[in-house]
Coordinates of C-alpha atoms in Angstrom, one line a residue:
M1 CA 181.0 101.5 177.5
K2 CA 182.8 104.6 176.4
K3 CA 182.2 106.1 172.9
A4 CA 185.8 105.5 171.9
A5 CA 185.4 101.8 172.6
L6 CA 181.9 101.7 171.1
A7 CA 183.0 102.7 167.6
P8 CA 185.2 99.8 166.8
A9 CA 182.6 97.4 168.2
L10 CA 180.0 98.9 165.9
V11 CA 182.3 98.6 162.9
S12 CA 183.0 94.9 163.7
L13 CA 179.3 94.3 164.0
A14 CA 178.6 95.9 160.7
C15 CA 181.2 93.8 159.0
L16 CA 179.8 90.7 160.5
L17 CA 176.3 91.5 159.3
S18 CA 177.6 92.3 155.9
T19 CA 179.5 89.1 155.6
A20 CA 176.5 87.2 156.8
A21 CA 174.4 88.8 154.1
F22 CA 176.7 87.9 151.3
A23 CA 177.1 84.4 152.7
R24 CA 173.3 83.7 152.8
P25 CA 172.2 80.8 150.8
P26 CA 170.1 81.5 147.7
I27 CA 166.4 81.9 148.2
G28 CA 164.6 78.6 147.6
Q29 CA 167.7 76.5 148.3
D30 CA 165.6 74.1 150.4
A31 CA 162.8 73.9 147.8
A32 CA 162.1 71.0 145.5
K33 CA 164.5 70.0 142.8
V34 CA 165.0 72.7 140.1
T35 CA 164.8 71.6 136.5
P36 CA 166.3 73.4 133.5
D37 CA 162.9 74.8 132.2
M38 CA 162.5 76.6 135.5
I39 CA 165.6 78.7 135.2
Q40 CA 165.2 82.3 134.1
T41 CA 167.6 83.5 131.4
G42 CA 167.3 86.5 129.1
S43 CA 164.2 88.7 128.5
D44 CA 160.6 87.5 128.7
I45 CA 159.8 89.7 125.7
P46 CA 160.4 87.7 122.4
A47 CA 162.5 89.3 119.7
A48 CA 159.4 89.4 117.3
W49 CA 155.9 88.7 118.4
K50 CA 153.4 87.6 115.8
T51 CA 149.7 87.5 116.4
P52 CA 148.0 84.3 115.2
Q53 CA 145.9 85.1 112.1
G54 CA 143.5 82.2 112.1
D55 CA 140.4 84.3 113.0
V56 CA 141.5 87.7 111.6
D57 CA 139.6 88.8 108.5
Y58 CA 142.1 91.3 107.3
V59 CA 145.8 91.8 106.9
K60 CA 147.4 94.9 108.4
R61 CA 150.6 96.3 106.8
E62 CA 152.7 99.3 107.9
V63 CA 155.0 100.6 105.3
M64 CA 157.2 103.6 104.6
I65 CA 156.2 105.1 101.2
P66 CA 159.1 107.1 99.5
M67 CA 158.3 110.5 98.2
R68 CA 160.0 112.1 95.2
D69 CA 162.5 113.9 97.4
G70 CA 163.4 110.7 99.4
V71 CA 161.3 111.5 102.5
K72 CA 159.3 108.4 103.6
L73 CA 155.8 108.6 104.9
H74 CA 154.4 106.2 107.4
T75 CA 151.3 104.4 106.0
V76 CA 148.9 101.9 107.5
I77 CA 147.1 99.6 105.1
A78 CA 144.2 97.2 106.0
I79 CA 143.5 94.7 103.4
P80 CA 140.5 92.3 103.6
K81 CA 141.7 88.7 103.8
G82 CA 141.6 87.1 100.4
A83 CA 141.1 90.4 98.6
R84 CA 141.4 90.5 94.9
G85 CA 140.7 93.5 92.7
L86 CA 139.5 95.8 95.4
P87 CA 139.6 99.6 95.3
M88 CA 141.5 101.6 97.9
L89 CA 140.2 104.4 100.2
L90 CA 143.0 106.8 101.2
E91 CA 143.1 109.3 104.1
R92 CA 146.0 111.5 104.8
T93 CA 146.2 112.9 108.3
P94 CA 148.2 114.8 111.0
Y95 CA 146.3 112.8 113.7
K96 CA 148.3 109.5 113.8
A97 CA 147.5 107.1 111.0
S98 CA 147.8 104.0 113.4
G99 CA 145.1 105.6 115.6
F100 CA 142.5 105.0 112.9
M101 CA 142.6 101.3 113.9
P102 CA 142.2 101.8 117.7
E103 CA 140.8 98.3 118.6
N104 CA 142.7 95.0 118.7
S105 CA 139.9 93.0 117.1
P106 CA 140.2 90.1 114.5
H107 CA 137.3 91.8 112.6
L108 CA 138.1 94.9 110.5
A109 CA 134.8 96.5 111.2
D110 CA 135.5 96.3 114.9
A111 CA 139.1 97.3 114.7
V112 CA 138.6 100.7 112.8
W113 CA 137.3 104.0 114.2
S114 CA 133.6 105.0 113.7
G115 CA 134.2 106.9 110.5
N116 CA 135.4 103.8 108.7
K117 CA 133.1 101.1 110.1
D118 CA 130.7 101.2 107.2
W119 CA 133.6 101.0 104.8
A120 CA 135.0 97.9 106.5
D121 CA 132.7 95.4 104.9
G122 CA 135.4 93.6 102.9
S123 CA 134.9 95.6 99.7
T124 CA 137.6 98.2 100.1
I125 CA 141.2 98.4 101.1
L126 CA 141.6 101.1 103.8
V127 CA 144.7 103.3 103.8
W128 CA 145.8 105.9 106.3
Q129 CA 148.9 108.0 106.1
D130 CA 150.8 110.4 108.4
V131 CA 151.6 113.6 106.7
R132 CA 155.2 114.8 106.6
G133 CA 156.8 115.3 110.0
K134 CA 154.0 113.9 112.1
Y135 CA 154.0 110.6 114.0
G136 CA 155.7 107.9 112.0
S137 CA 156.5 110.0 108.9
E138 CA 159.8 111.6 108.1
G139 CA 160.4 115.1 107.0
D140 CA 159.4 118.5 108.4
Y141 CA 155.9 119.2 109.6
V142 CA 154.3 122.5 108.3
M143 CA 150.9 123.5 109.4
T144 CA 148.8 123.2 106.2
R145 CA 151.9 123.3 104.0
P146 CA 151.3 125.9 101.3
P147 CA 151.3 124.7 97.7
M148 CA 154.6 124.9 95.8
G149 CA 155.1 128.5 94.8
P150 CA 155.9 131.9 96.4
L151 CA 155.1 130.6 100.0
N152 CA 156.7 127.2 99.4
P153 CA 160.0 127.3 97.3
S154 CA 160.5 123.5 97.8
K155 CA 159.6 120.9 95.2
T156 CA 157.1 119.1 97.3
D157 CA 153.7 119.8 99.0
D158 CA 150.7 117.8 99.9
T159 CA 149.6 117.6 96.3
T160 CA 152.8 115.9 95.3
D161 CA 152.8 113.7 98.4
A162 CA 149.3 112.5 97.6
W163 CA 150.3 111.9 94.0
D164 CA 153.4 109.9 95.0
T165 CA 151.5 107.9 97.6
I166 CA 148.8 106.9 95.2
D167 CA 151.4 106.0 92.6
W168 CA 153.1 103.7 95.1
L169 CA 149.8 102.1 96.2
V170 CA 148.6 101.2 92.7
K171 CA 152.0 99.7 91.9
N172 CA 152.6 97.8 95.1
I173 CA 149.2 96.7 96.5
K174 CA 148.6 93.7 94.3
E175 CA 145.2 93.1 95.9
S176 CA 143.9 96.3 94.5
N177 CA 142.2 97.1 91.2
G178 CA 144.3 100.2 90.7
K179 CA 141.6 102.7 91.6
V180 CA 141.8 105.0 94.6
G181 CA 139.3 107.3 96.4
M182 CA 140.2 110.0 98.9
I183 CA 138.2 111.0 101.9
G184 CA 138.8 112.9 105.1
S185 CA 137.4 115.6 107.4
S186 CA 138.7 118.9 108.6
Y187 CA 142.5 118.9 108.2
D188 CA 142.1 115.5 106.4
G189 CA 139.6 117.2 104.1
W190 CA 142.2 119.8 103.3
T191 CA 144.6 117.0 102.2
V192 CA 141.9 115.8 99.9
A193 CA 141.4 119.3 98.4
M194 CA 145.2 119.6 98.0
A195 CA 145.3 116.3 96.1
L196 CA 142.7 117.6 93.7
L197 CA 145.0 120.4 92.5
H198 CA 146.9 117.8 90.4
P199 CA 145.3 114.5 90.9
H200 CA 147.0 111.2 90.1
P201 CA 145.2 109.4 87.2
A202 CA 144.2 106.6 89.6
L203 CA 142.3 109.0 91.9
K204 CA 138.8 108.3 90.7
V205 CA 136.6 109.9 93.4
A206 CA 136.9 112.3 96.4
A207 CA 135.0 113.7 99.3
P208 CA 136.5 116.5 101.3
E209 CA 134.4 116.6 104.5
S210 CA 134.3 120.0 106.4
P211 CA 137.7 120.9 104.7
M212 CA 139.9 123.8 105.8
I213 CA 139.7 125.9 102.6
D214 CA 140.4 129.5 103.7
G215 CA 141.6 129.9 107.3
W216 CA 141.2 133.7 107.3
M217 CA 137.8 134.2 105.7
G218 CA 135.8 131.7 107.7
D219 CA 137.4 128.4 108.6
D220 CA 139.6 127.6 111.7
W221 CA 141.7 130.6 112.3
Y222 CA 139.7 133.8 111.6
H223 CA 136.2 134.8 110.6
Y224 CA 136.3 138.0 108.5
G225 CA 139.3 139.1 110.5
A226 CA 138.1 138.1 114.0
L227 CA 140.5 135.6 115.6
R228 CA 139.2 132.3 116.9
Q229 CA 141.5 132.4 119.9
V230 CA 140.3 129.2 121.5
N231 CA 142.0 127.5 118.6
L232 CA 145.4 128.5 120.0
D233 CA 145.4 125.1 121.7
Y234 CA 145.6 123.5 118.3
F235 CA 148.9 125.4 117.7
T236 CA 150.6 123.7 120.6
E237 CA 148.9 120.4 120.1
Q238 CA 150.1 120.2 116.5
T239 CA 153.5 122.0 116.5
T240 CA 155.2 121.4 119.8
A241 CA 155.9 117.7 119.2
K242 CA 156.1 115.3 116.4
G243 CA 153.4 113.2 118.1
E244 CA 150.6 114.7 120.1
G245 CA 151.5 117.9 121.8
E246 CA 149.7 119.3 124.9
S247 CA 147.2 122.1 125.0
V248 CA 147.9 125.4 126.7
P249 CA 147.8 125.0 130.5
R250 CA 144.9 126.8 132.2
E251 CA 145.0 128.8 135.5
N252 CA 141.2 128.9 135.8
Y253 CA 138.4 126.5 135.0
D254 CA 136.5 129.2 133.0
D255 CA 138.2 130.2 129.7
Y256 CA 136.2 133.4 129.8
T257 CA 138.3 134.4 132.8
N258 CA 141.6 133.0 131.3
F259 CA 141.4 135.0 128.1
L260 CA 140.1 138.1 129.8
K261 CA 142.9 138.2 132.3
A262 CA 145.5 137.7 129.6
G263 CA 144.5 140.8 127.7
S264 CA 145.1 140.4 124.0
A265 CA 145.3 137.1 122.2
G266 CA 149.0 137.7 121.4
A267 CA 149.8 138.4 125.1
Y268 CA 148.0 135.1 126.0
A269 CA 149.9 133.2 123.4
E270 CA 153.4 134.6 124.0
A271 CA 153.0 134.2 127.8
H272 CA 152.7 130.5 127.1
G273 CA 155.8 130.2 124.9
F274 CA 154.4 130.6 121.4
K275 CA 157.4 132.6 120.2
Q276 CA 159.1 129.3 120.0
L277 CA 156.7 128.2 117.3
P278 CA 157.5 129.1 113.7
W279 CA 153.9 128.7 112.7
W280 CA 152.8 131.3 115.3
N281 CA 155.4 133.8 114.3
R282 CA 154.3 133.6 110.6
F283 CA 150.6 133.7 111.6
A284 CA 150.9 136.6 114.1
A285 CA 152.7 138.7 111.5
H286 CA 149.8 138.6 109.1
P287 CA 146.5 139.6 110.8
A288 CA 145.0 141.0 107.5
Y289 CA 144.1 139.1 104.3
D290 CA 147.4 139.7 102.6
A291 CA 149.4 137.4 100.3
F292 CA 150.1 135.0 103.1
W293 CA 146.4 134.1 103.2
Q294 CA 145.4 134.8 99.6
L295 CA 148.0 132.4 98.1
Q296 CA 146.7 129.6 100.4
A297 CA 143.0 130.1 99.6
L298 CA 142.1 126.7 98.2
D299 CA 138.8 127.8 96.6
K300 CA 140.8 130.1 94.3
L301 CA 143.5 127.5 93.6
L302 CA 140.9 124.8 92.8
V303 CA 139.4 127.1 90.1
A304 CA 142.9 127.8 88.7
H305 CA 143.6 124.1 88.6
P306 CA 140.3 122.3 88.1
S307 CA 140.2 118.5 88.1
S308 CA 137.8 116.1 86.5
V309 CA 137.6 113.9 89.6
P310 CA 134.0 113.5 90.8
T311 CA 134.0 115.3 94.1
M312 CA 131.5 115.6 96.9
W313 CA 132.0 118.8 99.0
L314 CA 130.4 117.9 102.3
Q315 CA 129.8 119.8 105.6
G316 CA 127.4 120.4 108.4
L317 CA 124.8 123.1 108.5
W318 CA 126.0 123.8 112.1
D319 CA 129.7 123.2 111.6
Q320 CA 131.3 125.0 114.6
E321 CA 134.8 124.8 113.1
D322 CA 134.9 124.8 109.3
I323 CA 131.5 126.1 108.1
Y324 CA 133.1 128.1 105.3
G325 CA 135.2 125.7 103.3
A326 CA 133.1 123.1 101.5
V327 CA 130.3 125.4 100.3
H328 CA 132.8 128.1 99.1
A329 CA 134.9 125.6 97.2
W330 CA 131.8 124.2 95.5
E331 CA 130.5 127.7 94.7
A332 CA 133.8 128.8 93.2
L333 CA 133.9 125.7 91.0
E334 CA 130.3 125.9 90.0
K335 CA 130.6 129.6 89.0
A336 CA 133.8 128.7 86.9
G337 CA 131.8 126.1 85.0
H338 CA 133.0 123.0 86.7
G339 CA 129.7 122.0 88.3
A340 CA 129.3 118.7 86.3
N341 CA 131.7 116.8 88.5
N342 CA 131.3 118.7 91.8
H343 CA 128.4 118.2 94.2
L344 CA 127.4 120.0 97.4
V345 CA 126.1 118.1 100.4
M346 CA 125.1 119.8 103.7
G347 CA 123.7 117.7 106.6
P348 CA 122.2 118.6 109.9
W349 CA 125.5 118.1 111.7
W350 CA 128.3 119.6 113.8
H351 CA 131.9 119.5 112.6
S352 CA 132.8 116.0 111.3
Q353 CA 129.7 114.5 112.7
I354 CA 129.4 112.6 109.4
N355 CA 131.9 110.2 110.9
R356 CA 129.8 109.5 114.0
D357 CA 126.2 108.8 114.8
G358 CA 123.7 111.5 113.6
W359 CA 120.5 111.1 115.6
A360 CA 120.6 114.6 116.9
I361 CA 122.5 117.9 117.3
G362 CA 121.9 119.5 120.7
P363 CA 118.1 119.7 121.3
L364 CA 117.3 118.9 117.6
K365 CA 116.4 115.3 117.2
W366 CA 116.0 113.6 113.8
P367 CA 113.8 110.6 112.9
G368 CA 116.8 108.4 112.1
D369 CA 120.6 108.2 112.2
T370 CA 121.2 110.8 109.5
T371 CA 124.9 110.1 109.2
A372 CA 124.7 106.3 109.0
Q373 CA 121.8 106.5 106.5
F374 CA 123.8 109.0 104.3
R375 CA 127.0 107.0 104.4
R376 CA 125.2 103.7 103.5
Q377 CA 122.7 105.0 101.1
V378 CA 124.6 107.8 99.3
L379 CA 128.3 108.3 100.1
I380 CA 129.5 104.7 99.9
P381 CA 127.4 103.7 96.8
W382 CA 128.6 106.9 95.0
F383 CA 132.2 106.0 95.8
Q384 CA 131.8 102.4 94.7
H385 CA 130.2 103.5 91.5
Y386 CA 133.5 105.2 90.5
L387 CA 135.8 102.7 92.2
R388 CA 134.1 99.4 91.2
G389 CA 131.6 100.3 88.5
T390 CA 128.5 99.4 90.5
P391 CA 125.3 101.1 89.5
L392 CA 124.0 104.1 91.4
P393 CA 120.6 103.8 93.1
K394 CA 120.0 107.3 91.6
P395 CA 122.2 110.1 90.4
L396 CA 123.7 112.5 92.9
P397 CA 122.1 115.9 92.5
E398 CA 123.9 119.2 92.1
A399 CA 123.2 119.9 95.7
M400 CA 121.7 117.8 98.5
I401 CA 120.8 119.7 101.6
Y402 CA 119.1 118.5 104.7
N403 CA 115.8 120.3 105.6
P404 CA 115.9 120.5 109.5
V405 CA 112.2 121.5 109.8
A406 CA 110.7 119.0 107.4
Q407 CA 113.4 116.5 108.6
R408 CA 114.3 115.2 105.2
W409 CA 116.9 115.6 102.5
D410 CA 116.1 118.1 99.7
S411 CA 117.6 117.7 96.3
F412 CA 118.4 120.7 94.0
S413 CA 119.2 120.6 90.4
D414 CA 120.1 124.3 90.3
W415 CA 121.4 125.5 93.7
K416 CA 122.5 129.1 93.3
P417 CA 125.9 130.3 94.5
A418 CA 125.5 133.2 97.0
S419 CA 126.4 135.8 94.3
E420 CA 123.5 134.7 92.1
Q421 CA 120.8 134.7 94.8
R422 CA 117.7 136.8 94.8
L423 CA 117.5 138.5 98.2
T424 CA 114.6 139.9 100.2
P425 CA 115.5 142.4 102.9
L426 CA 114.2 141.7 106.4
Y427 CA 114.5 145.2 107.9
L428 CA 115.3 146.3 111.5
Q429 CA 112.4 148.4 112.6
A430 CA 111.6 150.9 115.4
D431 CA 110.7 149.4 118.8
M432 CA 112.9 146.4 118.2
A433 CA 110.6 145.1 115.5
L434 CA 111.6 143.2 112.4
G435 CA 109.7 143.1 109.1
F436 CA 109.8 142.9 105.3
Q437 CA 108.3 146.3 104.9
A438 CA 110.7 149.4 104.7
P439 CA 111.4 151.0 108.1
A440 CA 110.0 154.3 109.0
G441 CA 113.2 155.5 110.6
G442 CA 115.2 155.6 113.8
S443 CA 118.1 153.9 115.4
D444 CA 119.1 151.9 118.5
S445 CA 122.3 152.0 120.6
Y446 CA 124.3 149.9 123.0
V447 CA 127.5 150.3 124.9
S448 CA 130.1 147.7 124.0
D449 CA 132.5 147.2 126.9
P450 CA 135.6 145.1 126.2
A451 CA 135.9 144.5 129.9
K452 CA 132.5 142.7 129.8
P453 CA 132.3 140.9 126.4
V454 CA 129.3 138.9 125.4
P455 CA 129.9 135.2 126.0
F456 CA 129.3 132.7 123.2
L457 CA 128.1 130.1 125.7
P458 CA 126.6 130.4 129.2
R459 CA 129.5 130.6 131.7
P460 CA 131.5 128.8 132.9
I461 CA 133.2 127.9 129.6
P462 CA 135.9 125.3 130.3
Q463 CA 138.5 124.4 127.8
K464 CA 137.3 120.8 127.4
N465 CA 133.7 121.5 126.8
D466 CA 131.1 119.1 125.5
R467 CA 129.0 122.1 124.4
W468 CA 131.6 123.1 121.9
R469 CA 130.3 120.8 119.3
T470 CA 126.8 122.2 119.5
W471 CA 127.3 125.8 120.5
L472 CA 125.8 126.9 117.2
V473 CA 122.4 125.6 118.3
Q474 CA 122.7 127.1 121.8
D475 CA 119.5 128.7 123.0
Q476 CA 120.1 132.5 122.8
R477 CA 117.9 133.4 125.6
F478 CA 120.9 133.5 127.9
V479 CA 122.0 136.8 126.3
V480 CA 118.7 138.4 125.2
D481 CA 118.4 140.6 128.2
R482 CA 122.0 141.9 128.1
P483 CA 122.0 145.7 127.4
D484 CA 124.8 145.2 124.9
V485 CA 122.7 142.8 122.7
L486 CA 120.0 144.1 120.4
S487 CA 117.2 141.7 119.6
Y488 CA 114.8 142.5 116.8
V489 CA 111.8 140.2 116.3
T490 CA 108.9 139.8 113.8
P491 CA 105.3 139.4 114.8
V492 CA 104.1 135.8 115.0
L493 CA 104.3 134.3 111.5
T494 CA 101.1 133.4 109.8
T495 CA 102.7 131.7 106.8
A496 CA 106.0 129.9 106.4
V497 CA 109.1 131.7 105.4
T498 CA 111.4 129.4 103.5
V499 CA 115.1 130.5 103.2
Q500 CA 117.5 128.6 100.9
G501 CA 121.0 130.0 100.5
A502 CA 123.3 132.4 102.3
P503 CA 121.7 135.3 104.2
I504 CA 123.6 138.6 103.9
A505 CA 124.0 140.9 106.9
D506 CA 123.8 144.5 105.8
L507 CA 124.2 146.9 108.7
F508 CA 124.5 150.7 108.8
A509 CA 126.1 151.7 112.0
R510 CA 128.2 154.3 113.7
T511 CA 130.5 154.0 116.7
T512 CA 132.3 156.3 119.1
G513 CA 135.3 154.1 118.7
T514 CA 137.7 153.7 115.8
D515 CA 137.3 150.0 115.4
G516 CA 134.7 147.4 116.3
D517 CA 133.2 144.0 115.6
F518 CA 129.7 143.1 114.5
V519 CA 128.0 139.8 115.3
V520 CA 124.8 139.1 113.5
K521 CA 122.5 136.1 114.3
L522 CA 119.5 134.9 112.4
I523 CA 117.3 133.1 115.0
D524 CA 114.1 131.0 114.9
V525 CA 112.0 131.8 118.0
Y526 CA 109.8 128.9 118.9
P527 CA 106.3 129.5 120.4
G528 CA 106.1 129.9 124.2
T529 CA 104.6 126.4 124.4
Y530 CA 105.6 123.6 122.1
P531 CA 103.6 120.4 122.7
A532 CA 105.7 118.4 120.2
D533 CA 108.7 118.9 122.5
P534 CA 107.8 120.9 125.6
A535 CA 111.5 121.7 126.4
M536 CA 111.7 123.7 123.2
G537 CA 109.0 126.1 124.3
G538 CA 110.3 129.6 123.6
Y539 CA 113.6 128.3 122.4
E540 CA 115.7 130.8 120.4
L541 CA 117.5 128.6 117.8
P542 CA 120.3 130.1 115.8
V543 CA 119.9 129.3 112.2
S544 CA 122.8 131.3 110.9
L545 CA 125.4 133.6 112.5
D546 CA 128.8 135.1 112.0
I547 CA 131.2 137.9 113.1
F548 CA 132.8 140.7 111.1
R549 CA 135.7 142.9 112.1
G550 CA 134.9 146.5 111.2
R551 CA 138.4 147.6 110.1
Y552 CA 137.9 145.3 107.0
R553 CA 134.6 147.0 105.8
K554 CA 136.4 148.4 102.7
S555 CA 139.1 145.8 102.1
F556 CA 140.1 142.6 103.8
A557 CA 143.7 143.1 102.7
E558 CA 144.0 146.7 103.7
P559 CA 142.3 147.5 107.0
S560 CA 141.4 151.1 107.9
P561 CA 140.2 152.9 111.1
I562 CA 136.5 153.5 111.4
P563 CA 135.7 157.2 111.4
A564 CA 134.2 157.9 114.8
N565 CA 130.5 158.9 114.9
Q566 CA 130.1 158.4 111.1
V567 CA 127.7 155.9 109.6
Q568 CA 129.4 153.1 107.8
E569 CA 128.1 150.1 106.0
Y570 CA 129.1 146.6 107.1
R571 CA 128.0 143.9 104.7
F572 CA 129.0 140.3 105.1
R573 CA 127.7 136.8 104.3
L574 CA 126.2 134.5 106.9
P575 CA 126.5 130.7 106.6
T576 CA 124.3 128.9 104.1
V577 CA 120.9 127.6 105.2
N578 CA 117.9 125.4 104.1
Y579 CA 115.3 126.4 106.6
A580 CA 111.6 127.1 106.8
F581 CA 110.4 129.4 109.6
Q582 CA 107.0 128.0 110.5
P583 CA 103.7 129.7 111.3
G584 CA 103.4 130.3 115.0
H585 CA 107.1 131.0 115.2
R586 CA 108.9 134.4 115.0
I587 CA 112.2 135.4 113.3
M588 CA 114.7 137.2 115.4
V589 CA 117.9 139.1 114.4
Q590 CA 120.4 139.7 117.2
I591 CA 123.3 142.2 117.0
Q592 CA 126.2 142.5 119.3
S593 CA 129.9 143.4 119.2
S594 CA 131.6 140.4 120.9
L595 CA 131.4 136.6 121.0
F596 CA 133.9 135.7 123.7
P597 CA 136.2 133.9 124.4
L598 CA 135.7 132.1 121.0
Y599 CA 136.8 135.3 119.3
D600 CA 139.4 137.7 120.6
R601 CA 138.1 141.1 121.8
N602 CA 138.3 144.1 119.6
P603 CA 139.9 147.0 121.6
Q604 CA 137.5 149.3 119.7
T605 CA 140.6 151.6 119.3
Y606 CA 142.3 151.1 115.9
V607 CA 145.8 149.6 116.3
P608 CA 148.0 148.1 113.6
N609 CA 147.7 144.5 114.9
I610 CA 144.9 143.6 117.3
L611 CA 146.8 140.4 118.4
F612 CA 149.1 142.7 120.3
A613 CA 146.7 145.5 121.5
K614 CA 147.8 147.0 124.9
P615 CA 145.5 147.2 127.9
S616 CA 145.1 150.9 127.4
D617 CA 143.7 150.3 123.9
Y618 CA 140.6 148.5 125.1
R619 CA 137.9 151.1 125.5
K620 CA 134.1 151.3 125.7
A621 CA 132.3 152.4 122.6
T622 CA 128.7 153.4 122.0
V623 CA 127.4 151.5 118.9
T624 CA 124.3 152.8 117.0
I625 CA 122.5 150.7 114.5
E626 CA 120.6 152.7 111.9
H627 CA 117.3 151.8 110.4
G628 CA 116.1 155.0 108.8
A629 CA 117.3 157.9 106.7
D630 CA 121.0 157.1 107.5
G631 CA 120.7 153.5 106.4
R632 CA 118.2 150.8 106.4
S633 CA 119.9 148.0 108.3
A634 CA 118.6 144.5 107.3
V635 CA 119.4 140.9 106.9
L636 CA 119.0 140.0 103.2
L637 CA 117.3 136.6 103.0
P638 CA 117.2 134.2 100.0
V639 CA 113.5 133.6 100.4
V640 CA 112.2 131.0 97.9
S641 CA 109.0 129.2 97.0
G642 CA 108.8 125.7 95.6
A643 CA 112.6 125.5 94.7
A644 CA 113.2 122.1 96.1
H645 CA 111.6 118.6 96.2
G646 CA 111.9 115.9 98.8
G647 CA 115.1 113.9 98.3

């Protein structure tokens, strides 16, 4: 058949097939008889599903609570079934209030997340609230919204939002007794501290856990001016979406490589779109401790607006994220004469571990679940005393700090703020020695190369890293042989050296550069063999460490170049400890100039804003640590004897 004749035939065949398809009988035409109940009409999803409540031991409510400016905040309330006259426990969060009840269980203790399980015994109404602009709440989200004032010209902040929320709860939750406690960790601890600036009369007790108090001095964003650049993921996770944003995408598995290839932290951030983020633009414009940071420092604000609410300032001894906030807030209030209603608690924990199990931190194992024991024996009874009037097993001391060596809680009736400590110098000595006697003289040098910064963990260091929680107890032998790390060590101890308080690094150093960082680590060196736990033989356990950016040696607010080749003093506080170096152990002090990629690299050339240092600014520098006539470098230790008793 010719093509011309074939085409009409194909068209006719297609029409025939099409007609046949439309004419086919419905599927199942030959099946058994169809009854009305078999016929599908409408959606299989009901207009309003209600879960039967017969076996459920609580009532869950989701409400929108109006604030004074009309913005409504999404709030989840879990009320034990049959509740009458119960107190309320409030947590305000940017981390999705509905996520605090992750399990679909008829039993409240099984429905809530780990941090609330011990509270879910039927004695407390649990309340979680999304802060403004996050998840189910209306309004604009601002990263740790500043208090009303020069940085916040509006008429609302997280202090007023807490006040309005508590006011609504006591007026509308009829099952309550009209009393509220507040709790929360990290950002949620910050919301507790904000509520304390002007507390509602119904707020009877509070526990900020690992709270963000001063993001420049030593919490999430900076430590004494050195940027914690791995936290840049938090910027995108929190501020790119109303719900959960994504972290910064990675080209390489090892973050050491990712940040090194990017150059400066600012180059890394802006290559990933951060200029779109208002928070980043404000943040990046203020690398020094200027009014932007000073006016948000909550330890100062809490002293200016002290409350009478009984408050437990709680954090971990090895808190890898917010090791600064709780202890500095407590110290500021104590020094200002407000110690009567403020208590300090420090456990053997990583960040927010108080809300999880506490059997261990890294290689350090405890004789029990320290977090569960503390929650059940101390924290909850203390809250219930103020919320329900139940008697306390014993009064909460001024300070309650875990002793990791004796593996017990120590109670203190007169714990001294750092400024009131008596300090004993532990001097750097010749031949990499360390001792309490004055040094004879000398110095030691190393070359700090920004192209080869000292890692804070053994490589590779992936973004999602289980070692992040416990990096502060990482064995430091992995850097001890690096030529850019100085390790000074005492002879084997013949008697215990007990340290209670905040060690102070006091370095006298010169550098060939015009800027530089100083990392100081106080380390417990275990004996070479350790029968109690053979894996700990020779372990170099960090007890306290921090970093200091040299440009701030004179003023945190007004940085200045370091005069090249001139000795300068760098004095800064290390995190608080309660530790006894044992006979048979040695004490080590390590000094280095980088802790990467946790902290951004110092170019070692003075530039106005290190966030935007150019590749040509990064230069090697020879750093010399003095321990003689030009300066007796030391770590000043709060050595004590008989200052505590078993708690």
